[in-house]
Each structure stands twice: as structure tokens, then as C-alpha cells.
């Protein structure tokens, strides 16, 4: 009989290996700068995974984002790792044994971030945070992104799952989109403005809900989301995201970075350049 507790590694593509490298490089630079300024800076991994994955390419075991963060020197003041999957948190707990400053949560990050974790990154407490928002699909609530921007203390990396969005929501025939799929995107995007942004409106063409609307390209949707991070969430420094592509050159997701600091943006632009 199969063991229900047996842990199987997630298999990750080359695009995820690149994402891990980008985040690792920035976390290292971030820690050096923050330590020099005397801040209490924390690392938050909201969709942490189990800490180790298998490469799709060659079956190698690859350290995940939380394990990479634990290796950063100087270390972060605190680590907060969240995953809704109990097996992932159990697997991760083995990697963090004996570390008092690591907090594990087997919960939905959309609740735990707002209620328990973000309050530990208050400006008035002289705290700062680096937060990784890396869902596989549309599992994130805009309220989390907006609150991170409002706090003014948090830098985020954000995975915008364009493949999930294209497959389930931004269909060429908008009449075929299921209501709950559209609602998932609205929750991630923060309001319904994605409908008009993602389809060309022309006096000759009917609008959303009819089958003749013209779907816009990924780049239009990605740029509109970048603008929302700036004008609605209140991040002042948001470079163009890096499109993470699979072997067939299809974009799986966009990796965004958002911060309040120009210097942070320059560091990330520099890192992005190496992978574009
Ligand atoms: C892309 S993986 C994370 C990989 C990890 N960041 C890394 O690079 O090593 C996404 C993870 O999010 C978890 N997840 C999905 N929905 C979630 C939610 N609402 N709250 C917390 N974790 C969630 C999944 O169980 C999965 O482990």
C-alpha cells in the first residue's frame, strides 16, 4: 500500500532554477546592506515548498528558496516559512531543526501573512523584510501585495502565473471562461480592471462576454500589472519583470520585484540582465 506520508520532491524546470538563483543573489546582497545599516531584517517565504526539489532536466536535487535563504551570510534576524501542504512543512522542519529564529506555518499564507507575519515588519520597530510570493498559480490575494506596499518596509519577489492565467482566464473566447476562474484572477489582480486591459475594445467589436473580443499579448497584461504595483500597491521601484520561459519558449510566469528603494531596484535590474 502507498505510504500517504511519503514525501515526493516537486520536479522543477530550468526556469525555476533560474528564479532560485536570482532570489538567492538578491537575498545575499540585501542582507549585506541591511546588516550594515543596523536593521532587524527578516526573510518571509509565503509559498515556501518543502526546501528541496528535483531538477526536471537531470534529476539532481536542488535546494529551494527557504534553504537558500538559511545559507545567506550574515543571517537574517528571523525566517518565516509558510506552506499550506503539511508534507512540505514537515519536510522543511528537518532542514531547520535547532534554529530558534525560524517560524514554520502550515497555513494559508493569505491569512497568516496579514495576521501574524507582516506585523513583525513594522517601520516603527526599525524592521525590514524580504518577502517571496511564489505560488504555482493564482493562489495569492491582492490584499497581501497591497499591504506589503503600504507597510513601506518590504521588498517582494512575485511570481505572476501568466500560463495559469492564459489557460483558465484570458481565453480567446471570453464566453468560455468559468466564473470561478475569473474570480481567482480578480482576487490576485485586486479588482476587475484586468478585463478591459486584457482585451482590445473596438467600436466594431463586442466587449467582454462575447466571443469576438481580441485578446492582448502577455506584455500588455504584464506592464499593466507592473503599473498596479506602483500606483495601487504603492511600491516606488518596480523594474520590468523577467519572463520565465519553458523549453518551448512559452512564458510560464513573470518574476516581478518591487521595493521602496532605488538601490534595491538597481541591484535587481543588474541581476535580471544576466538572465534575460
Ligand atoms: C512554486 S512552489 C514554491 C517553491 C519555493 N518557493 C522554491 O522556490 O523553493 C509553491 C508552493 O506553494 C504552496 N501553496 C499553495 N497554495 C498556498 C497557500 N495558499 N498558502 C501557502 N502555501 C501555498 C504549495 O504547496 C507549494 O509548495
PDB file of N, CA and C and ligand atoms in Angstrom, residues 10 19-20 45-50 53 64-66 82-85 88 107-110 132 134-136 139, ligand 1:
ATOM      1  N   UNK A  10       8.988  17.997  -5.566  1.00  0.00           N
ATOM      2  CA  UNK A  10       8.420  18.651  -6.745  1.00  0.00           C
ATOM      3  C   UNK A  10       9.492  18.647  -7.827  1.00  0.00           C
ATOM      4  N   UNK A  19      15.043  31.228 -11.362  1.00  0.00           N
ATOM      5  CA  UNK A  19      14.360  32.032 -10.327  1.00  0.00           C
ATOM      6  C   UNK A  19      15.068  31.886  -8.979  1.00  0.00           C
ATOM      7  N   UNK A  20      15.406  30.641  -8.627  1.00  0.00           N
ATOM      8  CA  UNK A  20      16.072  30.401  -7.344  1.00  0.00           C
ATOM      9  C   UNK A  20      17.406  31.133  -7.270  1.00  0.00           C
ATOM     10  N   UNK A  45       9.012  33.571   3.358  1.00  0.00           N
ATOM     11  CA  UNK A  45       8.770  32.745   2.166  1.00  0.00           C
ATOM     12  C   UNK A  45       7.331  32.248   2.280  1.00  0.00           C
ATOM     13  N   UNK A  46       6.420  32.890   1.524  1.00  0.00           N
ATOM     14  CA  UNK A  46       4.990  32.665   1.743  1.00  0.00           C
ATOM     15  C   UNK A  46       4.485  31.372   1.102  1.00  0.00           C
ATOM     16  N   UNK A  47       5.155  30.919   0.053  1.00  0.00           N
ATOM     17  CA  UNK A  47       4.808  29.650  -0.611  1.00  0.00           C
ATOM     18  C   UNK A  47       6.106  28.852  -0.615  1.00  0.00           C
ATOM     19  N   UNK A  48       6.535  28.424   0.574  1.00  0.00           N
ATOM     20  CA  UNK A  48       7.940  28.021   0.742  1.00  0.00           C
ATOM     21  C   UNK A  48       8.306  26.709   0.056  1.00  0.00           C
ATOM     22  N   UNK A  49       7.338  25.799  -0.105  1.00  0.00           N
ATOM     23  CA  UNK A  49       7.691  24.478  -0.612  1.00  0.00           C
ATOM     24  C   UNK A  49       8.398  23.675   0.480  1.00  0.00           C
ATOM     25  N   UNK A  50       8.909  22.511   0.122  1.00  0.00           N
ATOM     26  CA  UNK A  50       9.494  21.596   1.097  1.00  0.00           C
ATOM     27  C   UNK A  50      10.983  21.780   1.318  1.00  0.00           C
ATOM     28  N   UNK A  53      13.988  20.329  -4.200  1.00  0.00           N
ATOM     29  CA  UNK A  53      13.247  19.895  -5.395  1.00  0.00           C
ATOM     30  C   UNK A  53      14.138  18.993  -6.236  1.00  0.00           C
ATOM     31  N   UNK A  64      15.715  24.557  -2.352  1.00  0.00           N
ATOM     32  CA  UNK A  64      14.652  25.508  -2.627  1.00  0.00           C
ATOM     33  C   UNK A  64      14.910  26.859  -1.969  1.00  0.00           C
ATOM     34  N   UNK A  65      14.002  27.777  -2.174  1.00  0.00           N
ATOM     35  CA  UNK A  65      14.224  29.150  -1.705  1.00  0.00           C
ATOM     36  C   UNK A  65      14.421  29.257  -0.184  1.00  0.00           C
ATOM     37  N   UNK A  66      13.685  28.498   0.656  1.00  0.00           N
ATOM     38  CA  UNK A  66      13.936  28.666   2.100  1.00  0.00           C
ATOM     39  C   UNK A  66      15.322  28.170   2.521  1.00  0.00           C
ATOM     40  N   UNK A  82       6.077  29.540   5.111  1.00  0.00           N
ATOM     41  CA  UNK A  82       4.651  29.169   5.130  1.00  0.00           C
ATOM     42  C   UNK A  82       4.371  28.234   3.962  1.00  0.00           C
ATOM     43  N   UNK A  83       3.657  27.150   4.232  1.00  0.00           N
ATOM     44  CA  UNK A  83       3.148  26.324   3.129  1.00  0.00           C
ATOM     45  C   UNK A  83       1.861  25.643   3.583  1.00  0.00           C
ATOM     46  N   UNK A  84       0.907  25.618   2.683  1.00  0.00           N
ATOM     47  CA  UNK A  84      -0.411  25.056   3.011  1.00  0.00           C
ATOM     48  C   UNK A  84      -0.376  23.526   3.048  1.00  0.00           C
ATOM     49  N   UNK A  85       0.675  22.942   2.459  1.00  0.00           N
ATOM     50  CA  UNK A  85       0.786  21.491   2.364  1.00  0.00           C
ATOM     51  C   UNK A  85       1.610  20.968   3.561  1.00  0.00           C
ATOM     52  N   UNK A  88       4.970  19.332   3.006  1.00  0.00           N
ATOM     53  CA  UNK A  88       6.070  20.253   2.676  1.00  0.00           C
ATOM     54  C   UNK A  88       6.650  20.864   3.963  1.00  0.00           C
ATOM     55  N   UNK A 107      -0.230  26.791   6.996  1.00  0.00           N
ATOM     56  CA  UNK A 107      -1.488  27.539   6.875  1.00  0.00           C
ATOM     57  C   UNK A 107      -1.566  28.173   5.502  1.00  0.00           C
ATOM     58  N   UNK A 108      -2.691  28.807   5.241  1.00  0.00           N
ATOM     59  CA  UNK A 108      -2.851  29.591   4.015  1.00  0.00           C
ATOM     60  C   UNK A 108      -2.117  30.918   4.220  1.00  0.00           C
ATOM     61  N   UNK A 109      -1.157  31.188   3.358  1.00  0.00           N
ATOM     62  CA  UNK A 109      -0.334  32.394   3.563  1.00  0.00           C
ATOM     63  C   UNK A 109      -1.157  33.679   3.474  1.00  0.00           C
ATOM     64  N   UNK A 110      -2.276  33.628   2.747  1.00  0.00           N
ATOM     65  CA  UNK A 110      -3.069  34.848   2.587  1.00  0.00           C
ATOM     66  C   UNK A 110      -3.626  35.340   3.926  1.00  0.00           C
ATOM     67  N   UNK A 132       9.072  36.569  -0.335  1.00  0.00           N
ATOM     68  CA  UNK A 132       8.963  35.846  -1.607  1.00  0.00           C
ATOM     69  C   UNK A 132       7.529  35.327  -1.744  1.00  0.00           C
ATOM     70  N   UNK A 134       5.629  33.174  -4.184  1.00  0.00           N
ATOM     71  CA  UNK A 134       5.948  32.295  -5.311  1.00  0.00           C
ATOM     72  C   UNK A 134       4.922  31.169  -5.464  1.00  0.00           C
ATOM     73  N   UNK A 135       3.682  31.535  -5.810  1.00  0.00           N
ATOM     74  CA  UNK A 135       2.673  30.470  -5.980  1.00  0.00           C
ATOM     75  C   UNK A 135       2.849  29.751  -7.312  1.00  0.00           C
ATOM     76  N   UNK A 136       2.298  28.532  -7.415  1.00  0.00           N
ATOM     77  CA  UNK A 136       2.293  27.835  -8.703  1.00  0.00           C
ATOM     78  C   UNK A 136       1.261  28.440  -9.649  1.00  0.00           C
ATOM     79  N   UNK A 139      -2.982  31.744  -6.580  1.00  0.00           N
ATOM     80  CA  UNK A 139      -3.339  31.402  -5.203  1.00  0.00           C
ATOM     81  C   UNK A 139      -3.067  32.544  -4.230  1.00  0.00           C
TER      82      UNK A 139
HETATM   83  C1  LIG B   1       6.189  27.152  -6.523  1.00  0.00           C
HETATM   84  S1  LIG B   1       6.074  26.227  -5.050  1.00  0.00           S
HETATM   85  C2  LIG B   1       7.220  27.086  -4.028  1.00  0.00           C
HETATM   86  C3  LIG B   1       8.644  26.821  -4.363  1.00  0.00           C
HETATM   87  C4  LIG B   1       9.618  27.559  -3.486  1.00  0.00           C
HETATM   88  N1  LIG B   1       9.370  28.991  -3.429  1.00  0.00           N
HETATM   89  C5  LIG B   1      11.026  27.356  -4.011  1.00  0.00           C
HETATM   90  O1  LIG B   1      11.397  28.028  -4.981  1.00  0.00           O
HETATM   91  O2  LIG B   1      11.755  26.525  -3.450  1.00  0.00           O
HETATM   92  C6  LIG B   1       4.524  26.739  -4.398  1.00  0.00           C
HETATM   93  C7  LIG B   1       4.154  26.183  -3.026  1.00  0.00           C
HETATM   94  O3  LIG B   1       3.016  26.906  -2.551  1.00  0.00           O
HETATM   95  C8  LIG B   1       2.229  26.067  -1.717  1.00  0.00           C
HETATM   96  N2  LIG B   1       0.909  26.725  -1.596  1.00  0.00           N
HETATM   97  C9  LIG B   1      -0.118  26.725  -2.485  1.00  0.00           C
HETATM   98  N3  LIG B   1      -1.132  27.497  -2.026  1.00  0.00           N
HETATM   99  C10 LIG B   1      -0.715  28.033  -0.845  1.00  0.00           C
HETATM  100  C11 LIG B   1      -1.276  28.945   0.100  1.00  0.00           C
HETATM  101  N4  LIG B   1      -2.487  29.477  -0.097  1.00  0.00           N
HETATM  102  N5  LIG B   1      -0.562  29.280   1.196  1.00  0.00           N
HETATM  103  C12 LIG B   1       0.675  28.749   1.396  1.00  0.00           C
HETATM  104  N6  LIG B   1       1.258  27.876   0.548  1.00  0.00           N
HETATM  105  C13 LIG B   1       0.585  27.530  -0.554  1.00  0.00           C
HETATM  106  C14 LIG B   1       2.298  24.726  -2.427  1.00  0.00           C
HETATM  107  O4  LIG B   1       2.055  23.675  -1.507  1.00  0.00           O
HETATM  108  C15 LIG B   1       3.737  24.717  -2.970  1.00  0.00           C
HETATM  109  O5  LIG B   1       4.598  24.043  -2.090  1.00  0.00           O
END
